[in-house]
Structure formats: structure tokens, C-alpha cells
Short mmCIF file of C-alpha atoms in Angstrom, two decimals:
data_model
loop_
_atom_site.label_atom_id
_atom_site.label_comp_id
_atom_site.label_asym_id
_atom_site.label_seq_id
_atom_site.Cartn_x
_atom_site.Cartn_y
_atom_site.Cartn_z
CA UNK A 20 75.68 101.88 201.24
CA UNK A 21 73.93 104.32 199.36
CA UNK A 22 77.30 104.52 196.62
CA UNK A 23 77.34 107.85 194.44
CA UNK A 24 74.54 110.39 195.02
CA UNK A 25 74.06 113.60 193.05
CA UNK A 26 71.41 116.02 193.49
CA UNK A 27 69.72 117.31 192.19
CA UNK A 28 67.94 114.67 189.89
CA UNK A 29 66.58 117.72 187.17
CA UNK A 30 67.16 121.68 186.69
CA UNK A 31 66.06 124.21 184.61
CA UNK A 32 68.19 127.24 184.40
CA UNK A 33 68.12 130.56 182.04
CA UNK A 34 71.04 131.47 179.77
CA UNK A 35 73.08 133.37 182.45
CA UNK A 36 72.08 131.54 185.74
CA UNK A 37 74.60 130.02 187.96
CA UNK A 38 74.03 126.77 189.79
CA UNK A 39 75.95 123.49 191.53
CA UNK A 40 75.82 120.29 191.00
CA UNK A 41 76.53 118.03 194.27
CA UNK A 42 77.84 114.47 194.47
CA UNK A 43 79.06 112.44 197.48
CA UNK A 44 80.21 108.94 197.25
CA UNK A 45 80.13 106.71 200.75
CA UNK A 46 82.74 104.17 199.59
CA UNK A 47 86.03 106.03 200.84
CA UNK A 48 87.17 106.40 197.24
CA UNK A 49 89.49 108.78 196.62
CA UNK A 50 89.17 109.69 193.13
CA UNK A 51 85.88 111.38 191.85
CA UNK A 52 84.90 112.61 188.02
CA UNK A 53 82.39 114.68 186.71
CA UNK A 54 80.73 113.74 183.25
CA UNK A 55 78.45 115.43 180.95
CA UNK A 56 76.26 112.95 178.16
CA UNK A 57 75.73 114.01 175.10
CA UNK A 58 73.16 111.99 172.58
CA UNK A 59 75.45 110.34 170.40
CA UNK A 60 78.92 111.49 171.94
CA UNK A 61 78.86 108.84 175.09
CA UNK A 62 80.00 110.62 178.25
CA UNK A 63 82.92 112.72 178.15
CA UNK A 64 84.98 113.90 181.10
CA UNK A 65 84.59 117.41 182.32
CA UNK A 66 87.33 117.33 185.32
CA UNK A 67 88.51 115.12 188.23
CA UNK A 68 90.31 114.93 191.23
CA UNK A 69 92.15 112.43 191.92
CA UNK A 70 92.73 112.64 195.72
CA UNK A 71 91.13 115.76 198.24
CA UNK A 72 92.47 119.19 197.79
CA UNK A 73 93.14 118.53 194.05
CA UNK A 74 91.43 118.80 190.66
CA UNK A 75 92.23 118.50 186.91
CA UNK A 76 90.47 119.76 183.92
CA UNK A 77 89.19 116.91 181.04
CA UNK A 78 88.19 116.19 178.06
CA UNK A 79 86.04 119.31 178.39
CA UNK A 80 86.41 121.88 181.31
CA UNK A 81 85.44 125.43 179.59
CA UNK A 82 82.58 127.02 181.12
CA UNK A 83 82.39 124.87 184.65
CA UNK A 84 84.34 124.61 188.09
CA UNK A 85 84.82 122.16 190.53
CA UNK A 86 85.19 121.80 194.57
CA UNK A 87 86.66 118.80 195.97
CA UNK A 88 84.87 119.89 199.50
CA UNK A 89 86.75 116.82 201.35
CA UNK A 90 87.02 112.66 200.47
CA UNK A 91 83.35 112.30 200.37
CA UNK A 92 81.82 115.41 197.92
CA UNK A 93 82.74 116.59 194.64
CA UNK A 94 81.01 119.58 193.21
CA UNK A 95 80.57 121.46 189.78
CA UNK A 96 79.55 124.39 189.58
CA UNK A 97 77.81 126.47 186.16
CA UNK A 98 78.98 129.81 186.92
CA UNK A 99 77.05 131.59 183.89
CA UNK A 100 74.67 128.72 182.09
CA UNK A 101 74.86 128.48 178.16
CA UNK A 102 72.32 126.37 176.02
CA UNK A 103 75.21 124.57 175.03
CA UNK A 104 75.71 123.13 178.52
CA UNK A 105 72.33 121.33 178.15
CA UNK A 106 73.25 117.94 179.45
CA UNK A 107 72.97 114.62 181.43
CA UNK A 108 75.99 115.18 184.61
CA UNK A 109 77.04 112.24 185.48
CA UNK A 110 79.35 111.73 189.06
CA UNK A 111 81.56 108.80 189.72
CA UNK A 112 84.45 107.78 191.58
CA UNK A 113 86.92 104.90 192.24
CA UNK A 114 89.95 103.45 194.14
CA UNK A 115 93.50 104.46 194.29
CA UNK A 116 95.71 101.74 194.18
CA UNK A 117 98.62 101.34 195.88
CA UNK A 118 101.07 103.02 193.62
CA UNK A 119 98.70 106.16 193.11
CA UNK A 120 96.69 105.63 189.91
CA UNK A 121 93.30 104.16 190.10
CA UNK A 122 91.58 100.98 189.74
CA UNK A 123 89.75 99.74 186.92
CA UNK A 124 86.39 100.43 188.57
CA UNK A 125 84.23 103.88 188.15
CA UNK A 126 81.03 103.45 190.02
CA UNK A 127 78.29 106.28 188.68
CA UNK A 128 75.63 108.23 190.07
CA UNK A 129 72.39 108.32 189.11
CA UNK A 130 72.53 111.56 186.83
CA UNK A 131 71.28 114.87 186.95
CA UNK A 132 69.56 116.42 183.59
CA UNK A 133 70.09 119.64 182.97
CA UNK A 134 67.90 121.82 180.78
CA UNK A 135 69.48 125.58 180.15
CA UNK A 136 66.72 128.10 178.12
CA UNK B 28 94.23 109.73 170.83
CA UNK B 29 92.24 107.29 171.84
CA UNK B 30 89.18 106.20 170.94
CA UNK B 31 86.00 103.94 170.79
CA UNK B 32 83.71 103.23 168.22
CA UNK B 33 80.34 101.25 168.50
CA UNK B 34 77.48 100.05 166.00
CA UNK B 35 74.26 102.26 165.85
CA UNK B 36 71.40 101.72 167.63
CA UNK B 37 68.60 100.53 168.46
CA UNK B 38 69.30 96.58 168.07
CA UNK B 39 65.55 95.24 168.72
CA UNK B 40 66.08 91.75 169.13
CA UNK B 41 63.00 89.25 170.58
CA UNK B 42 63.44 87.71 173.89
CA UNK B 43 66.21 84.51 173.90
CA UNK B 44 68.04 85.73 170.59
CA UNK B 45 71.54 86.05 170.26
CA UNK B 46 72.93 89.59 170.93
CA UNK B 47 76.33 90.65 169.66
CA UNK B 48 77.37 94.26 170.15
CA UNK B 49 80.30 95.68 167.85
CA UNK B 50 82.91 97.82 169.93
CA UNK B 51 86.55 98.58 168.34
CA UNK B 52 88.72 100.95 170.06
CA UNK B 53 91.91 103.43 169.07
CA UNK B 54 94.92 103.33 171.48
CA UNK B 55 98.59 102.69 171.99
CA UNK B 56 100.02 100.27 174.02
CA UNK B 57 97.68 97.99 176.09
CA UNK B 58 94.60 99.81 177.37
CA UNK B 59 91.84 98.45 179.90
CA UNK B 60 88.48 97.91 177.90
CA UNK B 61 85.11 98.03 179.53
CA UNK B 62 81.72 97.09 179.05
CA UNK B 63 79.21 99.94 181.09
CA UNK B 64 74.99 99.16 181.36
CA UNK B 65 73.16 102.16 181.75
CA UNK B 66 69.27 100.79 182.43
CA UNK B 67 66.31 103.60 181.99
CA UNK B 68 66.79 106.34 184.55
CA UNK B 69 69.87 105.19 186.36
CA UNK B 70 73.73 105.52 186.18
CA UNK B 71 76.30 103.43 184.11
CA UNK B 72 77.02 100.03 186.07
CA UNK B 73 79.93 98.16 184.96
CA UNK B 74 79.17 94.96 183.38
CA UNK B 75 82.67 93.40 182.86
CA UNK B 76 86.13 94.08 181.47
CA UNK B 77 89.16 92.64 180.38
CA UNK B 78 92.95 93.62 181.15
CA UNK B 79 94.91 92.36 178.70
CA UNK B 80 95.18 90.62 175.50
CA UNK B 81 92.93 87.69 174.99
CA UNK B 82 91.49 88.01 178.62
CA UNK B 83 87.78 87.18 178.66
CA UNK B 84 85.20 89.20 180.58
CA UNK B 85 81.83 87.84 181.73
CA UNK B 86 79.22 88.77 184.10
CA UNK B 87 75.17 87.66 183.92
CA UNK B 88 75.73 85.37 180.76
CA UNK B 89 77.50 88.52 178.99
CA UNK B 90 80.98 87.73 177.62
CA UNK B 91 83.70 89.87 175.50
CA UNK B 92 87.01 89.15 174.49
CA UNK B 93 89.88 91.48 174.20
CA UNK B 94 91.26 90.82 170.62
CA UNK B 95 94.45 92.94 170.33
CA UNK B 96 94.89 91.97 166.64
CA UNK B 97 91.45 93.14 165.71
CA UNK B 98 91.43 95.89 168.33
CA UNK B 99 87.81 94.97 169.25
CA UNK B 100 85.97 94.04 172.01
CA UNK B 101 82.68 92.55 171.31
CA UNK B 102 79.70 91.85 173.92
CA UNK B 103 77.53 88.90 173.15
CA UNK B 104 74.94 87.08 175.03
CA UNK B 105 73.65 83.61 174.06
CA UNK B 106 69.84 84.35 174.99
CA UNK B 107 68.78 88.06 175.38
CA UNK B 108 65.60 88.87 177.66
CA UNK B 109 63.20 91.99 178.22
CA UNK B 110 65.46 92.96 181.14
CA UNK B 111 68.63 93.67 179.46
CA UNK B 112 66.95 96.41 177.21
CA UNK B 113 69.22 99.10 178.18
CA UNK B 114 72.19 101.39 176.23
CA UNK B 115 75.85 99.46 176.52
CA UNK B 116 78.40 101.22 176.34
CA UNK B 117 82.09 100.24 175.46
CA UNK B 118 84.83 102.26 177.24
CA UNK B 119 88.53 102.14 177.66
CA UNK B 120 91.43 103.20 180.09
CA UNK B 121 94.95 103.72 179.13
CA UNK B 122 97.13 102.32 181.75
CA UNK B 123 98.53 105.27 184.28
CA UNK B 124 95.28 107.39 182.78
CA UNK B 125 92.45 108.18 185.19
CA UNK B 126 89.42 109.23 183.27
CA UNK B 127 87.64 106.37 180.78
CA UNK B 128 87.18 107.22 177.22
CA UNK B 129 83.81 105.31 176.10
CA UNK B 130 82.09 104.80 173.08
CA UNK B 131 78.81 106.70 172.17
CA UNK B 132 76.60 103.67 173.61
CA UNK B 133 73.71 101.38 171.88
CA UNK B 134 70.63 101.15 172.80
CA UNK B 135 69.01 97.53 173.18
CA UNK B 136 65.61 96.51 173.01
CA UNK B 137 64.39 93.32 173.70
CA UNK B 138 60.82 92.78 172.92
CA UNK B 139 59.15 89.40 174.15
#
């Protein structure tokens, strides 16, 4: 099981430049969260979806998108890059339990850093 | 709202010393409460958690109890080595909420 990937690992973008961030999970979770890491704000939540075919806005959401594609892949998308977006993106997702809220557990990808000019 | 507070970083500590790691957290009613690892260059693992009141979590000689009276959740570890250098971070979950709400991590050094 390769868990949550994200590509990619590092970009560089302009103020201006649009760009998506991919994640797919392999562990038939059906929640998934985007991230962003601030130094010295911990990670705050950007938007999620908690099942596929729907998505809710965070802590967060101004300036991004997202694309629950289908169970596996959860995408957000920069549609015009600011400096302030200059982040670490973390993906994760977890269970559903049987009465429709999640489990306890978020399991992370590794990251992707993202540098805007 | 909620929230989660954590003591500065960096704790440098030598190799078999005695780690404790302040968390306290802001909620209503009984959240979750979480202890994440983020190692260099990879993604937050969890390290353990606790449910409710008084519940202990442990996991590779960590431990923290959830102390509803003191609305803390301390992580200690009896005998620190160069591995765990890393950034903890201390997270909760209101019940029926999806998305964690985590402290702003501390960074651990361990020198040997």
C-alpha cells in the first residue's frame, strides 16, 4: 500500500499562475482533506470532502478549489497564485464510520512545498 | 472555538533524557485529542490519542493523558533518542466534526 500520495513534491509558480495539486489515497477511505502549513500556525484546513461528489470549504478556502475526481483522488487547484499562498499542502484522508462521521484516524501525505514569486 | 496551544520550540534534549511536551487545548464538550509526528521530509503520522477523560494513549514508549480538569494533554517519554528528533504536534477533534484542529507543533532535537 503506497497510503496518501501527492504530487508534486515542490513548485515554483509566479504571482498569477494557476496550478493543481494531486492526491490519491489507496486505502478506500472515503473522506479526504487538504491542508496548508504555515511556520508557527500548525496545519490548518483548506476544504474536504467527506464522501465522492462532495466538498466543503475550511478553516481557510479563499483563493483555492477542489475536485473530488472519484473515492481515490482529491485535487486543489490555485486558480491565480498569490505570495500569500506560499505553503507546505498537506493531503490526508480517513474512514467513515458507520453512522457517517469519521474515525479518529487522518493518515497524511508526504507534502508538497509550494513557493509563489 | 476551539483550540490548541503548545510550548515553543526547539526542546534539545541529549539522548535517554526525559521529554515532556506541554499541549492544552480550548473546546466544549468532550473532544478527541491527538498526538501527530512529522519526521524531516515526510507527512504527519499519528503517534497516539485518547478518547475520553482520563484515557491514556501510548505508542513507542510515548504516553499522554487526557486531563479534562486541566484541559491538557501532555506527551512524555521516559528516555528520548536521536530518532525521535522530529516536530509533535498536538491536535484535537470535536466529536461529529471532521477536520482536526492542531497545535502549531515543537520541534525536538535529540543530540547524542
Amino acid at each position: 500500500n503506497a497510503g496518501v500520495t501527492q504530487t508534486p513534491k515542490f513548485q515554483v509558480l509566479k504571482t498569477g499562475q494557476s496550478m493543481t495539486l494531486q492526491c490519491a489515497q489507496d486505502m478506500n477511505h472515503n473522506s479526504m482533506y487538504w491542508y496548508r502549513q504555515d511556520p508557527g500556525m500548525g496545519l490548518r484546513l483548506i476544504y474536504y470532502s467527506a464522501s465522492e461528489g462532495t466538498t466543503d470549504k475550511g478553516e481557510v478556502p479563499n483563493g483555492y478549489n477542489v475536485s473530488r475526481l472519484n473515492k481515490r483522488e482529491f485535487s486543489l487547484r490555485l486558480e491565480s497564485a498569490a505570495p500569500s499562498q506560499t505553503s507546505v499542502y498537506f493531503c490526508a484522508s480517513s474512514e467513515t464510520g458507520t453512522q457517517g462521521w469519521s474515525t479518529d484516524t487522518q493518515y497524511f501525505g508526504p507534502g508538497t512545498r509550494l513557493t509563489v514569486l | 472555538g476551539n483550540s490548541v496551544t503548545q510550548m515553543e520550540g526547539p526542546v534539545t534534549l541529549s539522548e535517554e533524557a526525559f521529554l515532556t511536551i506541554n499541549c492544552t487545548y480550548t473546546a466544549t464538550g468532550y473532544p478527541s485529542l491527538f498526538w501527530y509526528v512529522q519526521y524531516p521530509g515526510e507527512g504527519l503520522q499519528l503517534l497516539l490519542k485518547a478518547t475520553k477523560a482520563d484515557d491514556k494513549g501510548s505508542n513507542k514508549g510515548f504516553e499522554a493523558t487526557y486531563r479534562k480538569e486541566t484541559t491538557s494533554f501532555h506527551l512524555e517519554k521516559g528516555s528520548v533518542q536521536v530518532s525521535d528528533s522530529a516536530v509533535y504536534f498536538c491536535a484535537l477533534r470535536k466529536k461529529g466534526r471532521r477536520a482536526l484542529t492542531f497545535g502549531s507543533g515543537t520541534r525536538l532535537q535529540v543530540q547524542p
